[in-house]
Structure formats: C-alpha cells, structure tokens
CSV table of C-alpha atoms in Angstrom, one decimal:
chain,number,residue,atom,x,y,z
A,1,MET,CA,0.0,0.0,0.0
A,2,THR,CA,2.7,2.5,1.1
A,3,ASP,CA,4.4,2.1,-2.3
A,4,VAL,CA,1.2,3.0,-4.2
A,5,ASN,CA,0.4,5.9,-1.8
A,6,ARG,CA,3.8,7.4,-2.3
A,7,TYR,CA,3.4,7.0,-6.0
A,8,ARG,CA,0.0,8.6,-6.1
A,9,SER,CA,1.1,11.5,-3.9
A,10,GLY,CA,4.0,12.2,-6.4
A,11,GLU,CA,6.8,11.2,-4.0
A,12,ILE,CA,8.1,8.4,-6.3
A,13,ASP,CA,8.0,7.9,-10.1
A,14,MET,CA,7.9,4.1,-10.1
A,15,THR,CA,6.7,1.4,-7.6
A,16,TYR,CA,8.2,-2.0,-6.8
A,17,ASN,CA,6.8,-5.0,-8.7
A,18,ASN,CA,4.4,-6.3,-6.1
A,19,MET,CA,1.3,-4.3,-6.5
A,20,PRO,CA,-1.4,-5.2,-3.9
A,21,ILE,CA,-3.9,-7.4,-5.7
A,22,GLU,CA,-6.9,-5.6,-4.2
A,23,LEU,CA,-5.8,-2.4,-5.9
A,24,PHE,CA,-4.8,-3.7,-9.3
A,25,GLN,CA,-8.1,-3.6,-11.1
A,26,LYS,CA,-8.9,-0.2,-9.6
A,27,LEU,CA,-5.6,1.3,-10.8
A,28,LYS,CA,-6.0,-0.3,-14.2
A,29,LYS,CA,-9.2,1.6,-14.6
A,30,GLU,CA,-8.0,4.9,-13.2
A,31,ILE,CA,-4.5,5.1,-14.7
A,32,PRO,CA,-4.3,2.4,-17.4
A,33,ASN,CA,-1.2,4.0,-19.1
A,34,GLU,CA,0.8,3.9,-15.9
A,35,VAL,CA,0.1,0.2,-15.0
A,36,HIS,CA,2.8,-2.0,-16.6
A,37,VAL,CA,2.3,-5.7,-16.7
A,38,ASP,CA,5.2,-7.8,-18.1
A,39,PRO,CA,6.2,-11.5,-18.0
A,40,TYR,CA,8.3,-12.5,-14.9
A,41,LEU,CA,10.5,-15.6,-14.6
A,42,CYS,CA,8.6,-17.1,-11.7
A,43,THR,CA,6.1,-20.0,-11.3
A,44,TYR,CA,3.5,-20.4,-8.6
A,45,TYR,CA,2.7,-24.1,-8.1
A,46,TYR,CA,1.5,-26.7,-5.6
A,47,GLU,CA,4.1,-29.2,-4.5
A,48,ILE,CA,2.8,-32.8,-4.1
A,49,ASN,CA,4.8,-35.0,-1.7
A,50,ASN,CA,5.7,-37.6,-4.3
A,51,GLN,CA,7.0,-40.1,-1.6
A,52,LYS,CA,4.0,-40.0,0.7
A,53,ALA,CA,0.9,-42.2,0.2
A,54,PRO,CA,-1.5,-41.7,-1.5
A,55,PHE,CA,0.5,-39.2,-3.5
A,56,ASN,CA,3.1,-41.8,-4.5
A,57,ASP,CA,0.4,-42.9,-7.0
A,58,VAL,CA,0.7,-40.9,-10.2
A,59,ARG,CA,-3.1,-41.2,-10.8
A,60,VAL,CA,-3.8,-39.2,-7.6
A,61,ARG,CA,-1.2,-36.6,-8.5
A,62,THR,CA,-2.5,-36.3,-12.1
A,63,ALA,CA,-6.1,-35.9,-10.8
A,64,LEU,CA,-5.0,-32.9,-8.7
A,65,LYS,CA,-3.2,-31.4,-11.6
A,66,LEU,CA,-6.1,-31.7,-14.0
A,67,ALA,CA,-8.9,-30.7,-11.7
A,68,LEU,CA,-7.4,-27.4,-10.5
A,69,ASP,CA,-9.2,-24.7,-12.5
A,70,ARG,CA,-6.4,-22.2,-13.3
A,71,ASP,CA,-8.7,-19.8,-15.0
A,72,ILE,CA,-10.6,-19.2,-11.7
A,73,ILE,CA,-7.4,-18.7,-9.8
A,74,VAL,CA,-5.8,-16.4,-12.4
A,75,ASN,CA,-8.9,-14.4,-13.5
A,76,LYS,CA,-11.2,-14.4,-10.5
A,77,VAL,CA,-9.0,-14.8,-7.4
A,78,LYS,CA,-5.8,-13.1,-8.4
A,79,ASN,CA,-7.0,-11.1,-11.4
A,80,GLN,CA,-3.6,-9.4,-12.0
A,81,GLY,CA,-2.7,-10.6,-15.5
A,82,ASP,CA,-0.8,-13.8,-14.5
A,83,LEU,CA,-0.8,-16.6,-17.0
A,84,PRO,CA,-2.2,-20.1,-16.4
A,85,ALA,CA,0.7,-22.6,-16.2
A,86,TYR,CA,1.3,-26.0,-17.6
A,87,SER,CA,5.0,-26.4,-16.8
A,88,PHE,CA,7.5,-25.7,-14.1
A,89,THR,CA,9.7,-23.6,-16.5
A,90,PRO,CA,7.9,-20.5,-17.8
A,91,PRO,CA,7.7,-20.8,-21.7
A,92,TYR,CA,9.4,-17.4,-22.2
A,93,THR,CA,12.6,-18.6,-20.5
A,94,ASP,CA,15.7,-18.3,-22.7
A,95,GLY,CA,16.5,-21.7,-24.3
A,96,ALA,CA,13.0,-23.2,-23.5
A,97,LYS,CA,11.0,-24.5,-26.4
A,98,LEU,CA,8.2,-26.1,-24.5
A,99,VAL,CA,5.4,-28.2,-25.9
A,100,GLU,CA,1.9,-27.6,-24.4
A,101,PRO,CA,0.7,-30.9,-23.0
A,102,GLU,CA,-2.5,-32.4,-24.4
A,103,TRP,CA,-4.5,-31.8,-21.2
A,104,PHE,CA,-3.8,-28.1,-21.3
A,105,LYS,CA,-5.8,-27.9,-24.6
A,106,TRP,CA,-8.8,-29.6,-23.1
A,107,SER,CA,-11.8,-27.8,-21.6
A,108,GLN,CA,-12.0,-27.8,-17.8
A,109,GLU,CA,-15.0,-30.2,-18.0
A,110,LYS,CA,-12.9,-32.7,-19.9
A,111,ARG,CA,-10.0,-32.3,-17.4
A,112,ASN,CA,-12.4,-32.9,-14.5
A,113,GLU,CA,-13.9,-36.0,-16.1
A,114,GLU,CA,-10.4,-37.5,-16.7
A,115,ALA,CA,-9.4,-36.6,-13.1
A,116,LYS,CA,-12.5,-38.3,-11.6
A,117,LYS,CA,-11.8,-41.4,-13.6
A,118,LEU,CA,-8.2,-41.5,-12.4
A,119,LEU,CA,-9.3,-41.1,-8.7
A,120,ALA,CA,-11.9,-43.8,-9.1
A,121,GLU,CA,-9.1,-46.1,-10.5
A,122,ALA,CA,-7.0,-45.3,-7.5
A,123,GLY,CA,-9.8,-46.4,-5.2
A,124,TYR,CA,-11.6,-43.1,-4.3
A,125,THR,CA,-15.4,-42.7,-4.3
A,126,ALA,CA,-18.0,-40.3,-3.0
A,127,GLU,CA,-18.2,-42.5,0.2
A,128,LYS,CA,-14.4,-42.6,0.4
A,129,PRO,CA,-13.2,-39.2,-0.9
A,130,LEU,CA,-9.5,-38.2,-1.2
A,131,THR,CA,-8.7,-36.3,2.0
A,132,PHE,CA,-5.5,-34.3,2.5
A,133,ASP,CA,-3.9,-31.2,4.1
A,134,LEU,CA,-2.9,-28.2,2.0
A,135,LEU,CA,0.0,-26.3,3.5
A,136,TYR,CA,0.8,-22.6,2.9
A,137,ASN,CA,3.0,-20.0,4.5
A,138,THR,CA,1.3,-17.2,6.4
A,139,SER,CA,0.2,-14.5,3.9
A,140,ASP,CA,-3.1,-13.1,2.8
A,141,LEU,CA,-2.5,-13.9,-0.8
A,142,HIS,CA,-1.4,-17.6,-0.2
A,143,LYS,CA,-4.4,-18.0,2.1
A,144,LYS,CA,-6.8,-16.6,-0.5
A,145,LEU,CA,-5.3,-18.9,-3.2
A,146,ALA,CA,-5.4,-22.0,-0.8
A,147,ILE,CA,-9.1,-21.4,0.0
A,148,ALA,CA,-9.8,-21.2,-3.7
A,149,ALA,CA,-7.8,-24.3,-4.6
A,150,ALA,CA,-9.4,-26.3,-1.8
A,151,SER,CA,-12.9,-25.4,-2.9
A,152,ILE,CA,-12.1,-26.1,-6.6
A,153,TRP,CA,-10.7,-29.5,-5.7
A,154,LYS,CA,-13.9,-30.1,-3.6
A,155,LYS,CA,-16.2,-29.1,-6.4
A,156,ASN,CA,-14.3,-30.8,-9.3
A,157,LEU,CA,-13.1,-33.9,-7.5
A,158,GLY,CA,-15.1,-34.3,-4.3
A,159,ALA,CA,-11.8,-34.0,-2.3
A,160,ASN,CA,-11.8,-32.9,1.3
A,161,VAL,CA,-8.9,-30.5,1.8
A,162,LYS,CA,-7.9,-29.1,5.2
A,163,LEU,CA,-5.9,-25.9,5.2
A,164,GLU,CA,-2.8,-25.5,7.3
A,165,ASN,CA,-0.6,-22.5,7.6
A,166,GLN,CA,2.8,-22.1,9.1
A,167,GLU,CA,5.3,-19.3,9.5
A,168,TRP,CA,8.1,-19.2,6.9
A,169,LYS,CA,10.9,-21.0,8.7
A,170,THR,CA,8.7,-23.8,10.0
A,171,PHE,CA,7.1,-24.0,6.5
A,172,LEU,CA,10.5,-24.5,4.9
A,173,ASP,CA,11.5,-27.2,7.4
A,174,THR,CA,8.2,-29.1,7.0
A,175,ARG,CA,8.7,-29.3,3.2
A,176,HIS,CA,12.3,-30.3,3.5
A,177,GLN,CA,11.5,-33.1,6.0
A,178,GLY,CA,8.6,-34.3,3.8
A,179,ASN,CA,6.0,-33.9,6.6
A,180,TYR,CA,3.2,-32.6,4.3
A,181,ASP,CA,0.7,-33.8,1.7
A,182,VAL,CA,0.4,-30.8,-0.7
A,183,SER,CA,2.0,-27.4,-0.2
A,184,ARG,CA,2.0,-24.1,-1.9
A,185,ALA,CA,5.4,-23.1,-3.6
A,186,GLY,CA,6.8,-20.5,-5.9
A,187,TRP,CA,10.1,-20.2,-7.6
A,188,CYS,CA,11.8,-17.3,-9.3
A,189,ALA,CA,14.8,-18.0,-11.6
A,190,ASP,CA,18.3,-17.1,-10.4
A,191,TYR,CA,19.3,-16.9,-14.0
A,192,ASN,CA,17.5,-16.9,-17.3
A,193,GLU,CA,17.8,-20.5,-18.4
A,194,PRO,CA,15.6,-23.6,-17.8
A,195,THR,CA,18.0,-25.3,-15.3
A,196,SER,CA,17.3,-22.6,-12.8
A,197,PHE,CA,13.9,-24.4,-12.5
A,198,LEU,CA,14.7,-28.0,-13.6
A,199,ASN,CA,17.8,-28.5,-11.4
A,200,MET,CA,15.5,-28.1,-8.3
A,201,VAL,CA,13.8,-31.4,-9.0
A,202,LEU,CA,16.9,-33.6,-9.6
A,203,SER,CA,16.9,-36.6,-7.3
A,204,ASP,CA,19.9,-35.3,-5.3
A,205,SER,CA,19.0,-31.6,-5.2
A,206,SER,CA,18.7,-30.1,-1.7
A,207,ASN,CA,15.9,-27.9,-3.2
A,208,ASN,CA,13.9,-31.0,-4.1
A,209,THR,CA,11.1,-30.6,-1.6
A,210,VAL,CA,8.6,-32.5,-3.8
A,211,HIS,CA,10.7,-35.5,-3.0
A,212,TYR,CA,10.5,-36.5,-6.7
A,213,LYS,CA,12.9,-39.2,-7.8
A,214,SER,CA,13.1,-40.0,-11.6
A,215,PRO,CA,16.2,-41.6,-13.2
A,216,ALA,CA,14.7,-40.7,-16.6
A,217,PHE,CA,14.5,-37.0,-15.6
A,218,ASP,CA,17.9,-37.0,-14.1
A,219,LYS,CA,19.4,-38.5,-17.2
A,220,LEU,CA,17.8,-35.9,-19.5
A,221,ILE,CA,19.3,-33.0,-17.4
A,222,ALA,CA,22.7,-34.7,-17.3
A,223,ASP,CA,22.6,-35.1,-21.1
A,224,THR,CA,22.0,-31.3,-21.5
A,225,LEU,CA,25.6,-30.9,-20.2
A,226,LYS,CA,27.0,-33.1,-23.0
A,227,VAL,CA,25.6,-31.3,-26.0
A,228,THR,CA,27.0,-28.1,-27.5
A,229,ASP,CA,24.2,-27.4,-29.9
A,230,GLU,CA,21.6,-25.1,-28.4
A,231,ALA,CA,18.7,-26.6,-30.4
A,232,GLN,CA,19.6,-30.1,-29.0
A,233,ARG,CA,19.8,-28.7,-25.5
A,234,SER,CA,16.3,-27.0,-25.9
A,235,GLU,CA,14.9,-30.3,-27.0
A,236,LEU,CA,16.3,-32.1,-23.9
A,237,TYR,CA,14.8,-29.4,-21.7
A,238,SER,CA,11.5,-29.8,-23.4
A,239,LYS,CA,11.7,-33.6,-22.8
A,240,ALA,CA,12.5,-33.1,-19.2
A,241,GLU,CA,9.4,-30.9,-18.8
A,242,GLN,CA,7.4,-33.6,-20.5
A,243,GLN,CA,8.7,-36.1,-18.1
A,244,LEU,CA,7.7,-33.9,-15.1
A,245,ASP,CA,4.3,-33.5,-16.6
A,246,LYS,CA,3.9,-37.3,-17.3
A,247,ASP,CA,4.8,-38.0,-13.7
A,248,SER,CA,2.6,-35.0,-12.5
A,249,ALA,CA,5.4,-34.2,-10.0
A,250,ILE,CA,3.9,-30.8,-9.3
A,251,VAL,CA,0.7,-28.8,-10.0
A,252,PRO,CA,1.7,-25.7,-12.0
A,253,VAL,CA,-0.7,-22.9,-11.2
A,254,TYR,CA,0.4,-19.7,-12.9
A,255,TYR,CA,3.4,-17.9,-14.3
A,256,TYR,CA,3.9,-14.6,-12.5
A,257,VAL,CA,3.8,-11.2,-14.1
A,258,ASN,CA,5.6,-8.0,-13.0
A,259,ALA,CA,2.9,-5.4,-12.2
A,260,ARG,CA,4.1,-2.0,-11.3
A,261,LEU,CA,3.2,1.7,-11.7
A,262,VAL,CA,5.5,3.9,-13.8
A,263,LYS,CA,4.9,7.6,-14.4
A,264,PRO,CA,4.6,8.6,-18.1
A,265,TRP,CA,7.6,10.9,-17.8
A,266,VAL,CA,10.0,8.0,-16.9
A,267,GLY,CA,12.0,7.2,-20.1
A,268,GLY,CA,14.1,4.1,-20.8
A,269,TYR,CA,11.8,1.6,-18.9
A,270,SER,CA,10.9,-1.3,-21.1
A,271,GLY,CA,9.8,-4.0,-18.6
A,272,LYS,CA,11.0,-6.5,-21.2
A,273,ASP,CA,13.6,-8.3,-18.9
A,274,PRO,CA,11.7,-11.2,-17.4
A,275,MET,CA,14.1,-11.2,-14.5
A,276,ASP,CA,13.2,-7.6,-13.8
A,277,ASN,CA,16.8,-6.3,-13.8
A,278,ILE,CA,16.4,-2.6,-14.1
A,279,HIS,CA,19.5,-0.5,-14.7
A,280,VAL,CA,19.0,2.9,-13.3
A,281,LYS,CA,21.7,4.2,-15.7
A,282,ASP,CA,19.2,3.5,-18.6
A,283,LEU,CA,16.4,5.5,-17.0
A,284,TYR,CA,15.8,9.2,-17.4
A,285,ILE,CA,13.1,11.8,-16.7
A,286,ILE,CA,11.4,13.3,-19.7
A,287,LYS,CA,10.7,17.0,-19.4
A,288,HIS,CA,7.0,17.5,-18.4
C-alpha cells in the first residue's frame, strides 16, 4: 500500500513490482497507461509430496493437476494478468522451447472427467473421498489462493482439503522433511535458463522438496551438459518438462507477471527483462 500511496502523492515515479492485488483492477481503470504488466520468470505451483501415500500414486497426482481450474485462480481470485501454467519452467525462459501438454488444450470439464476417472481407478469414491492437508506459509495472498484451490478440488473432485498455515521458517523445514501432503510453492529464476527451475527437482537436489525421484528426468538433465548445440539442449529441456508432466510431479498454477506503476515521464523503462533487472543508468526523466 505504502508504495502505491507514495506513487499517487507524487513522491516516487515508479513502484516496486508487487502491486497489492486488491488495488490492481482499480488502478488499471483509473490510470491504465501507468500500469505496466510484463512476464516475470517465476512460477506459482502446488508441490505434491511424491513419496507419501496416496501421492506416490501418479493417478492421484494427475487428478489434482487436472482438476485445478487455473482460470478461476488467475482471472477471478488473483486477477492481475498472471498466465495459467502447464509447466515448471515458464515458456518465455531463454532456451526453453516447450510443448503444451495435451490436457492443457482440453476444456476444464474434460479435465475434471479424466481426473475423476483416475481417482476412481486409485480407489476413491464419494463415500471414500480423497482427503489431504494443503500447507501454505502465512500470507493473505497464499491464504486466498489456498481457500480457492481447496474449494475447486472439492467441487471438481469431491476431495476434502484441510488448510494448514505455518510461519516461513517452519514451513521450509516441514517441506524439506517431507512432513506434508500438498504445499504451496513458488520459484523465481536465479538466471534466465531452464536449469534454474529444472535442477531443483533432480533426485539429489537439496531444493527437491517435492521428493521427486526420476532416473529418466535426471538423465535428460545430465545429457544437457553433454551437448554443445543449443537446439539439442532445448529439445532435452522440453523432454525433461514432458517427463515432469507425465509424472505429475507438481501442480503448476500460474506464471507470474511483473505489475508496477510507472509515471509517463519516466523514459528508458521497457519491462522486457523477465528477471526484472532494471539498470538505473538506462532510465531518465522526460521534461514535463
């Protein structure tokens, strides 16, 4: 809020990139030319504990992935221009040539049908619904999204989802120790290249809090280090993403955007760097 207030009072010419969601639509109506929305190299997703029953069954993981209505989350709950996600790596990452999975082209109705079928195969019924805890770290936004996800899974799958929130440090420990069912997560690239995301889910990665172990995935990533041709490397990254999708290791929710306010007299700001590296030396004030 303070950022926006300072901007509106004329104290600053540009805000930070985390505009409060409750103000976004209002500002877009009032000062549309000053609201900048650009792709950001970050993915919001739900981690599924791949080692813990019943989530060690790919049918259960896939059902969760299919039944989450990303359009509701992106357009109704968050409503800030984020993009529904089908992969861990955002498609606009340098060196990523991703292929949209088949399910992403389906209507939500078709996804729900397929998800229900998979859950039934895994032994779940209306009398014996899938029941699990959804963990999130304390924050209004994460709470809002968790409430929405839980009600979407209830409506589309009949799942009973109990919400659990923890402070940041405890939340990190819980995920590392694998003491959770499903957890909210987000990752922003350290550098503009697919391995900034994909290395996190290697079997031996200390960041692998989904506890995903796939020799096939590990081999694809290892092979990227052996090729010198960029097209071949992109192809391997694409196959690695396809492997993650086949295994439904995570539930991708949305790719973030950068939303910030910039005064019309600020020159040199393009917003085109998906890592949001802004060099002050490139900015200037236009006489007004």
